[in-house]
């Protein structure tokens, strides 16, 4: 089934540890995004990539990094996790980097930093 | 700066009754507006969007939304609610002034009682 695959589904992590959340899509979408979802705040954009080889910062990029080596993969790395990064993380994609296209979301990765 | 407001944290409706989930927006140019639905422990799913044209937009699962430029609103509606419609609903906006970000509202939880 075409779509976005995220891993892990859930993870508990000690503060200070490094963590990479994986995201793979098989829809050949050019644009990809990472959001975090926190209660009462909706979804906030962390980083985005409008095409392979390019990335950009969203609303809340501090403490996170991304790479886009190819079209399909868009991993999100927490270099040194802190408790405030406890959240549910969603990877998303859209066909083109335009304003009219809807987003397709993965099932999410629930991260708890202790 | 663009923003989206969902004034109700929760909406309760009886099965078979019409439902409305409210959304107002603020953008500098003409808006591109979206509704997404999230079921428990799942990613967001696209419901419908307004880009241009008719103010009444029809989407998935019998949902529709009415764009009102003078009131800067984009309320989600359904003529007859189902218990299975119970979920978290997000309104989102992109502006057409060259911006790339999708800004999400905080979400409205819909409870449909049998």
PDB file of C-alpha atoms in Angstrom:
ATOM      1  CA  UNK A   1       0.000   0.000   0.000  1.00  0.00           C
ATOM      2  CA  UNK A   2       1.419   3.343  -1.037  1.00  0.00           C
ATOM      3  CA  UNK A   3       2.039   5.866   1.656  1.00  0.00           C
ATOM      4  CA  UNK A   4       4.391   7.044   4.371  1.00  0.00           C
ATOM      5  CA  UNK A   5       6.111   4.707   6.802  1.00  0.00           C
ATOM      6  CA  UNK A   6       7.495   6.011  10.086  1.00  0.00           C
ATOM      7  CA  UNK A   7       9.705   4.184  12.578  1.00  0.00           C
ATOM      8  CA  UNK A   8       9.789   3.637  15.447  1.00  0.00           C
ATOM      9  CA  UNK A   9       6.121   3.771  16.392  1.00  0.00           C
ATOM     10  CA  UNK A  10       7.011   4.560  19.957  1.00  0.00           C
ATOM     11  CA  UNK A  11      10.239   5.153  21.867  1.00  0.00           C
ATOM     12  CA  UNK A  12      11.297   6.057  25.392  1.00  0.00           C
ATOM     13  CA  UNK A  13      14.604   7.870  25.477  1.00  0.00           C
ATOM     14  CA  UNK A  14      16.908   9.147  28.174  1.00  0.00           C
ATOM     15  CA  UNK A  15      17.715  12.841  28.079  1.00  0.00           C
ATOM     16  CA  UNK A  16      20.984  13.567  26.312  1.00  0.00           C
ATOM     17  CA  UNK A  17      20.742  10.604  23.967  1.00  0.00           C
ATOM     18  CA  UNK A  18      20.744  10.878  20.202  1.00  0.00           C
ATOM     19  CA  UNK A  19      17.676   9.673  18.317  1.00  0.00           C
ATOM     20  CA  UNK A  20      16.735   9.402  14.672  1.00  0.00           C
ATOM     21  CA  UNK A  21      13.146   9.085  13.551  1.00  0.00           C
ATOM     22  CA  UNK A  22      12.852   7.471  10.152  1.00  0.00           C
ATOM     23  CA  UNK A  23      10.415   8.394   7.416  1.00  0.00           C
ATOM     24  CA  UNK A  24      10.038   6.745   4.019  1.00  0.00           C
ATOM     25  CA  UNK A  25       7.486   7.435   1.318  1.00  0.00           C
ATOM     26  CA  UNK A  26       6.751   5.501  -1.848  1.00  0.00           C
ATOM     27  CA  UNK A  27       4.536   8.034  -3.588  1.00  0.00           C
ATOM     28  CA  UNK A  28       7.426   9.837  -5.333  1.00  0.00           C
ATOM     29  CA  UNK A  29       6.359  13.086  -3.711  1.00  0.00           C
ATOM     30  CA  UNK A  30       8.837  15.900  -4.010  1.00  0.00           C
ATOM     31  CA  UNK A  31       8.056  17.728  -0.770  1.00  0.00           C
ATOM     32  CA  UNK A  32       8.369  16.262   2.730  1.00  0.00           C
ATOM     33  CA  UNK A  33       7.789  17.687   6.183  1.00  0.00           C
ATOM     34  CA  UNK A  34       8.228  16.925   9.859  1.00  0.00           C
ATOM     35  CA  UNK A  35       5.628  18.129  12.359  1.00  0.00           C
ATOM     36  CA  UNK A  36       5.269  17.710  16.078  1.00  0.00           C
ATOM     37  CA  UNK A  37       1.848  17.449  17.683  1.00  0.00           C
ATOM     38  CA  UNK A  38       1.324  18.675  21.230  1.00  0.00           C
ATOM     39  CA  UNK A  39      -1.954  18.880  23.099  1.00  0.00           C
ATOM     40  CA  UNK A  40      -3.672  22.211  22.585  1.00  0.00           C
ATOM     41  CA  UNK A  41      -1.073  23.432  20.098  1.00  0.00           C
ATOM     42  CA  UNK A  42      -2.074  21.585  16.972  1.00  0.00           C
ATOM     43  CA  UNK A  43       0.744  20.670  14.612  1.00  0.00           C
ATOM     44  CA  UNK A  44       3.911  22.717  14.322  1.00  0.00           C
ATOM     45  CA  UNK A  45       6.364  22.444  11.457  1.00  0.00           C
ATOM     46  CA  UNK A  46       9.910  21.455  12.444  1.00  0.00           C
ATOM     47  CA  UNK A  47      11.708  21.122   9.104  1.00  0.00           C
ATOM     48  CA  UNK A  48      10.744  20.679   5.493  1.00  0.00           C
ATOM     49  CA  UNK A  49      12.282  19.681   2.175  1.00  0.00           C
ATOM     50  CA  UNK A  50      10.859  20.816  -1.132  1.00  0.00           C
ATOM     51  CA  UNK A  51      12.976  18.394  -3.150  1.00  0.00           C
ATOM     52  CA  UNK A  52      15.807  15.915  -2.701  1.00  0.00           C
ATOM     53  CA  UNK A  53      19.011  17.639  -1.669  1.00  0.00           C
ATOM     54  CA  UNK A  54      17.391  20.683  -0.063  1.00  0.00           C
ATOM     55  CA  UNK A  55      15.993  21.314   3.414  1.00  0.00           C
ATOM     56  CA  UNK A  56      14.619  24.268   5.333  1.00  0.00           C
ATOM     57  CA  UNK A  57      13.625  25.314   8.824  1.00  0.00           C
ATOM     58  CA  UNK A  58      10.037  25.468  10.004  1.00  0.00           C
ATOM     59  CA  UNK A  59       8.495  27.067  13.079  1.00  0.00           C
ATOM     60  CA  UNK A  60      10.294  25.031  15.765  1.00  0.00           C
ATOM     61  CA  UNK A  61      13.609  23.756  14.318  1.00  0.00           C
ATOM     62  CA  UNK A  62      15.864  24.116  17.368  1.00  0.00           C
ATOM     63  CA  UNK A  63      17.284  20.821  18.591  1.00  0.00           C
ATOM     64  CA  UNK A  64      16.391  18.986  15.383  1.00  0.00           C
ATOM     65  CA  UNK A  65      18.155  18.284  12.113  1.00  0.00           C
ATOM     66  CA  UNK A  66      17.091  16.628   8.865  1.00  0.00           C
ATOM     67  CA  UNK A  67      18.610  15.369   5.666  1.00  0.00           C
ATOM     68  CA  UNK A  68      17.166  14.537   2.255  1.00  0.00           C
ATOM     69  CA  UNK A  69      19.635  12.369   0.377  1.00  0.00           C
ATOM     70  CA  UNK A  70      16.963  10.988  -1.958  1.00  0.00           C
ATOM     71  CA  UNK A  71      13.305  11.436  -2.800  1.00  0.00           C
ATOM     72  CA  UNK A  72      11.977   8.694  -0.549  1.00  0.00           C
ATOM     73  CA  UNK A  73      13.704   9.211   2.803  1.00  0.00           C
ATOM     74  CA  UNK A  74      13.544  12.128   5.224  1.00  0.00           C
ATOM     75  CA  UNK A  75      15.000  11.249   8.662  1.00  0.00           C
ATOM     76  CA  UNK A  76      14.670  13.560  11.656  1.00  0.00           C
ATOM     77  CA  UNK A  77      17.510  13.571  14.208  1.00  0.00           C
ATOM     78  CA  UNK A  78      17.526  14.788  17.782  1.00  0.00           C
ATOM     79  CA  UNK A  79      21.217  15.253  18.545  1.00  0.00           C
ATOM     80  CA  UNK A  80      20.789  15.433  22.329  1.00  0.00           C
ATOM     81  CA  UNK A  81      17.212  14.839  23.426  1.00  0.00           C
ATOM     82  CA  UNK A  82      15.571  16.989  26.114  1.00  0.00           C
ATOM     83  CA  UNK A  83      12.260  16.398  27.947  1.00  0.00           C
ATOM     84  CA  UNK A  84      10.556  19.241  26.058  1.00  0.00           C
ATOM     85  CA  UNK A  85      10.953  17.173  22.914  1.00  0.00           C
ATOM     86  CA  UNK A  86       8.470  14.654  24.275  1.00  0.00           C
ATOM     87  CA  UNK A  87       5.798  14.694  21.605  1.00  0.00           C
ATOM     88  CA  UNK A  88       4.170  12.829  18.763  1.00  0.00           C
ATOM     89  CA  UNK A  89       6.074  13.354  15.534  1.00  0.00           C
ATOM     90  CA  UNK A  90       4.455  13.156  12.130  1.00  0.00           C
ATOM     91  CA  UNK A  91       6.153  12.928   8.789  1.00  0.00           C
ATOM     92  CA  UNK A  92       4.162  14.216   5.820  1.00  0.00           C
ATOM     93  CA  UNK A  93       4.577  14.661   2.111  1.00  0.00           C
ATOM     94  CA  UNK A  94       2.960  16.500  -0.779  1.00  0.00           C
ATOM     95  CA  UNK A  95       3.273  15.999  -4.496  1.00  0.00           C
ATOM     96  CA  UNK A  96       4.815  19.381  -5.153  1.00  0.00           C
ATOM     97  CA  UNK A  97       6.079  22.244  -3.104  1.00  0.00           C
ATOM     98  CA  UNK A  98       3.050  24.381  -3.828  1.00  0.00           C
ATOM     99  CA  UNK A  99       0.342  25.979  -1.801  1.00  0.00           C
ATOM    100  CA  UNK A 100      -2.558  24.026  -3.248  1.00  0.00           C
ATOM    101  CA  UNK A 101      -1.594  20.444  -2.542  1.00  0.00           C
ATOM    102  CA  UNK A 102      -2.835  18.543   0.450  1.00  0.00           C
ATOM    103  CA  UNK A 103      -0.501  16.762   2.827  1.00  0.00           C
ATOM    104  CA  UNK A 104      -0.246  12.998   3.284  1.00  0.00           C
ATOM    105  CA  UNK A 105       0.728  11.900   6.788  1.00  0.00           C
ATOM    106  CA  UNK A 106       2.413   8.912   8.340  1.00  0.00           C
ATOM    107  CA  UNK A 107       1.010   7.208  11.428  1.00  0.00           C
ATOM    108  CA  UNK A 108       3.300   9.047  13.806  1.00  0.00           C
ATOM    109  CA  UNK A 109       6.163   8.323  16.189  1.00  0.00           C
ATOM    110  CA  UNK A 110       5.485   8.831  19.884  1.00  0.00           C
ATOM    111  CA  UNK A 111       8.641   9.935  21.652  1.00  0.00           C
ATOM    112  CA  UNK A 112       9.066  10.236  25.398  1.00  0.00           C
ATOM    113  CA  UNK A 113      12.244  11.841  26.750  1.00  0.00           C
ATOM    114  CA  UNK A 114      12.922  11.221  30.428  1.00  0.00           C
TER     115      UNK A 114
ATOM    116  CA  UNK B   1       1.259  36.583   9.969  1.00  0.00           C
ATOM    117  CA  UNK B   2      -1.175  33.915   8.982  1.00  0.00           C
ATOM    118  CA  UNK B   3      -3.141  32.078  11.623  1.00  0.00           C
ATOM    119  CA  UNK B   4      -6.047  29.731  12.120  1.00  0.00           C
ATOM    120  CA  UNK B   5      -8.488  29.648  15.015  1.00  0.00           C
ATOM    121  CA  UNK B   6     -10.766  26.811  15.999  1.00  0.00           C
ATOM    122  CA  UNK B   7     -12.839  28.394  18.767  1.00  0.00           C
ATOM    123  CA  UNK B   8     -14.293  25.157  20.133  1.00  0.00           C
ATOM    124  CA  UNK B   9     -12.154  22.549  21.868  1.00  0.00           C
ATOM    125  CA  UNK B  10     -15.003  20.072  21.660  1.00  0.00           C
ATOM    126  CA  UNK B  11     -18.278  19.701  19.796  1.00  0.00           C
ATOM    127  CA  UNK B  12     -20.978  17.286  20.913  1.00  0.00           C
ATOM    128  CA  UNK B  13     -23.775  16.204  18.593  1.00  0.00           C
ATOM    129  CA  UNK B  14     -26.325  13.406  18.488  1.00  0.00           C
ATOM    130  CA  UNK B  15     -26.169  10.865  15.703  1.00  0.00           C
ATOM    131  CA  UNK B  16     -28.360  11.894  12.803  1.00  0.00           C
ATOM    132  CA  UNK B  17     -28.172  15.598  13.633  1.00  0.00           C
ATOM    133  CA  UNK B  18     -26.252  18.099  11.531  1.00  0.00           C
ATOM    134  CA  UNK B  19     -22.793  19.054  12.720  1.00  0.00           C
ATOM    135  CA  UNK B  20     -20.643  22.157  12.349  1.00  0.00           C
ATOM    136  CA  UNK B  21     -17.002  22.539  13.313  1.00  0.00           C
ATOM    137  CA  UNK B  22     -15.896  26.162  13.178  1.00  0.00           C
ATOM    138  CA  UNK B  23     -12.732  27.659  11.737  1.00  0.00           C
ATOM    139  CA  UNK B  24     -11.639  31.231  11.150  1.00  0.00           C
ATOM    140  CA  UNK B  25      -8.429  32.310   9.480  1.00  0.00           C
ATOM    141  CA  UNK B  26      -6.144  35.277   8.978  1.00  0.00           C
ATOM    142  CA  UNK B  27      -3.840  35.566   5.977  1.00  0.00           C
ATOM    143  CA  UNK B  28      -2.299  38.428   4.081  1.00  0.00           C
ATOM    144  CA  UNK B  29      -3.472  37.282   0.651  1.00  0.00           C
ATOM    145  CA  UNK B  30      -6.083  34.910  -0.676  1.00  0.00           C
ATOM    146  CA  UNK B  31      -6.214  31.780   1.443  1.00  0.00           C
ATOM    147  CA  UNK B  32      -5.874  28.136   0.573  1.00  0.00           C
ATOM    148  CA  UNK B  33      -7.883  26.287   3.228  1.00  0.00           C
ATOM    149  CA  UNK B  34      -7.897  22.648   4.277  1.00  0.00           C
ATOM    150  CA  UNK B  35      -9.642  20.319   6.690  1.00  0.00           C
ATOM    151  CA  UNK B  36      -8.006  17.182   8.069  1.00  0.00           C
ATOM    152  CA  UNK B  37      -9.327  14.472  10.384  1.00  0.00           C
ATOM    153  CA  UNK B  38      -7.356  12.430  12.905  1.00  0.00           C
ATOM    154  CA  UNK B  39      -8.633   9.195  14.400  1.00  0.00           C
ATOM    155  CA  UNK B  40      -7.082   7.908  17.650  1.00  0.00           C
ATOM    156  CA  UNK B  41      -3.430   6.914  17.313  1.00  0.00           C
ATOM    157  CA  UNK B  42      -3.429   7.641  13.590  1.00  0.00           C
ATOM    158  CA  UNK B  43      -1.983  10.256  11.318  1.00  0.00           C
ATOM    159  CA  UNK B  44      -4.037  13.080   9.834  1.00  0.00           C
ATOM    160  CA  UNK B  45      -6.152  12.392   6.769  1.00  0.00           C
ATOM    161  CA  UNK B  46      -7.125  15.003   4.209  1.00  0.00           C
ATOM    162  CA  UNK B  47     -10.880  15.737   4.014  1.00  0.00           C
ATOM    163  CA  UNK B  48     -11.299  18.679   1.657  1.00  0.00           C
ATOM    164  CA  UNK B  49      -9.810  21.945   0.486  1.00  0.00           C
ATOM    165  CA  UNK B  50     -10.771  25.331  -0.889  1.00  0.00           C
ATOM    166  CA  UNK B  51      -8.468  26.844  -3.457  1.00  0.00           C
ATOM    167  CA  UNK B  52     -10.769  28.927  -5.648  1.00  0.00           C
ATOM    168  CA  UNK B  53     -14.210  28.761  -7.213  1.00  0.00           C
ATOM    169  CA  UNK B  54     -17.424  27.730  -5.494  1.00  0.00           C
ATOM    170  CA  UNK B  55     -17.627  28.691  -1.865  1.00  0.00           C
ATOM    171  CA  UNK B  56     -19.178  25.330  -0.931  1.00  0.00           C
ATOM    172  CA  UNK B  57     -16.616  22.562  -1.119  1.00  0.00           C
ATOM    173  CA  UNK B  58     -17.517  18.881  -0.907  1.00  0.00           C
ATOM    174  CA  UNK B  59     -15.108  16.315   0.460  1.00  0.00           C
ATOM    175  CA  UNK B  60     -14.720  12.803   1.793  1.00  0.00           C
ATOM    176  CA  UNK B  61     -17.214  10.903   3.985  1.00  0.00           C
ATOM    177  CA  UNK B  62     -20.076  13.320   3.245  1.00  0.00           C
ATOM    178  CA  UNK B  63     -18.340  16.357   4.709  1.00  0.00           C
ATOM    179  CA  UNK B  64     -18.516  19.802   3.164  1.00  0.00           C
ATOM    180  CA  UNK B  65     -17.201  23.218   4.066  1.00  0.00           C
ATOM    181  CA  UNK B  66     -18.299  26.731   3.282  1.00  0.00           C
ATOM    182  CA  UNK B  67     -15.781  29.432   2.522  1.00  0.00           C
ATOM    183  CA  UNK B  68     -16.900  32.880   3.633  1.00  0.00           C
ATOM    184  CA  UNK B  69     -14.461  35.592   2.673  1.00  0.00           C
ATOM    185  CA  UNK B  70     -16.219  38.445   4.466  1.00  0.00           C
ATOM    186  CA  UNK B  71     -16.268  36.522   7.735  1.00  0.00           C
ATOM    187  CA  UNK B  72     -12.876  34.874   7.093  1.00  0.00           C
ATOM    188  CA  UNK B  73     -14.395  31.538   7.994  1.00  0.00           C
ATOM    189  CA  UNK B  74     -14.241  28.000   6.648  1.00  0.00           C
ATOM    190  CA  UNK B  75     -16.649  25.952   8.746  1.00  0.00           C
ATOM    191  CA  UNK B  76     -16.842  22.184   8.316  1.00  0.00           C
ATOM    192  CA  UNK B  77     -20.333  20.717   8.057  1.00  0.00           C
ATOM    193  CA  UNK B  78     -22.158  17.457   7.635  1.00  0.00           C
ATOM    194  CA  UNK B  79     -25.941  17.128   7.278  1.00  0.00           C
ATOM    195  CA  UNK B  80     -26.258  13.955   9.362  1.00  0.00           C
ATOM    196  CA  UNK B  81     -23.585  12.920  11.863  1.00  0.00           C
ATOM    197  CA  UNK B  82     -22.441   9.342  12.407  1.00  0.00           C
ATOM    198  CA  UNK B  83     -20.890   7.859  15.535  1.00  0.00           C
ATOM    199  CA  UNK B  84     -17.914   6.957  13.359  1.00  0.00           C
ATOM    200  CA  UNK B  85     -17.347  10.673  12.680  1.00  0.00           C
ATOM    201  CA  UNK B  86     -16.065  11.055  16.228  1.00  0.00           C
ATOM    202  CA  UNK B  87     -12.471  12.219  15.851  1.00  0.00           C
ATOM    203  CA  UNK B  88     -10.159  15.227  16.069  1.00  0.00           C
ATOM    204  CA  UNK B  89     -10.581  17.759  13.264  1.00  0.00           C
ATOM    205  CA  UNK B  90      -7.972  20.262  12.152  1.00  0.00           C
ATOM    206  CA  UNK B  91      -8.432  23.326  10.015  1.00  0.00           C
ATOM    207  CA  UNK B  92      -5.335  24.510   8.144  1.00  0.00           C
ATOM    208  CA  UNK B  93      -4.367  27.426   5.935  1.00  0.00           C
ATOM    209  CA  UNK B  94      -1.704  28.274   3.404  1.00  0.00           C
ATOM    210  CA  UNK B  95      -1.408  31.703   1.850  1.00  0.00           C
ATOM    211  CA  UNK B  96      -0.783  32.205  -1.831  1.00  0.00           C
ATOM    212  CA  UNK B  97       1.769  34.923  -1.367  1.00  0.00           C
ATOM    213  CA  UNK B  98       4.678  32.571  -1.868  1.00  0.00           C
ATOM    214  CA  UNK B  99       4.636  31.097   1.600  1.00  0.00           C
ATOM    215  CA  UNK B 100       5.152  27.400   2.004  1.00  0.00           C
ATOM    216  CA  UNK B 101       3.905  26.705   5.467  1.00  0.00           C
ATOM    217  CA  UNK B 102       0.673  24.974   6.321  1.00  0.00           C
ATOM    218  CA  UNK B 103      -0.562  26.481   9.571  1.00  0.00           C
ATOM    219  CA  UNK B 104      -2.807  24.230  11.615  1.00  0.00           C
ATOM    220  CA  UNK B 105      -5.444  25.136  14.156  1.00  0.00           C
ATOM    221  CA  UNK B 106      -5.327  23.582  17.602  1.00  0.00           C
ATOM    222  CA  UNK B 107      -7.990  21.065  16.659  1.00  0.00           C
ATOM    223  CA  UNK B 108     -11.599  20.399  17.639  1.00  0.00           C
ATOM    224  CA  UNK B 109     -12.676  17.098  19.107  1.00  0.00           C
ATOM    225  CA  UNK B 110     -16.013  15.906  17.775  1.00  0.00           C
ATOM    226  CA  UNK B 111     -18.124  13.517  19.834  1.00  0.00           C
ATOM    227  CA  UNK B 112     -21.139  11.967  18.144  1.00  0.00           C
ATOM    228  CA  UNK B 113     -23.462  10.230  20.586  1.00  0.00           C
ATOM    229  CA  UNK B 114     -25.632   7.325  19.503  1.00  0.00           C
TER     230      UNK B 114
END
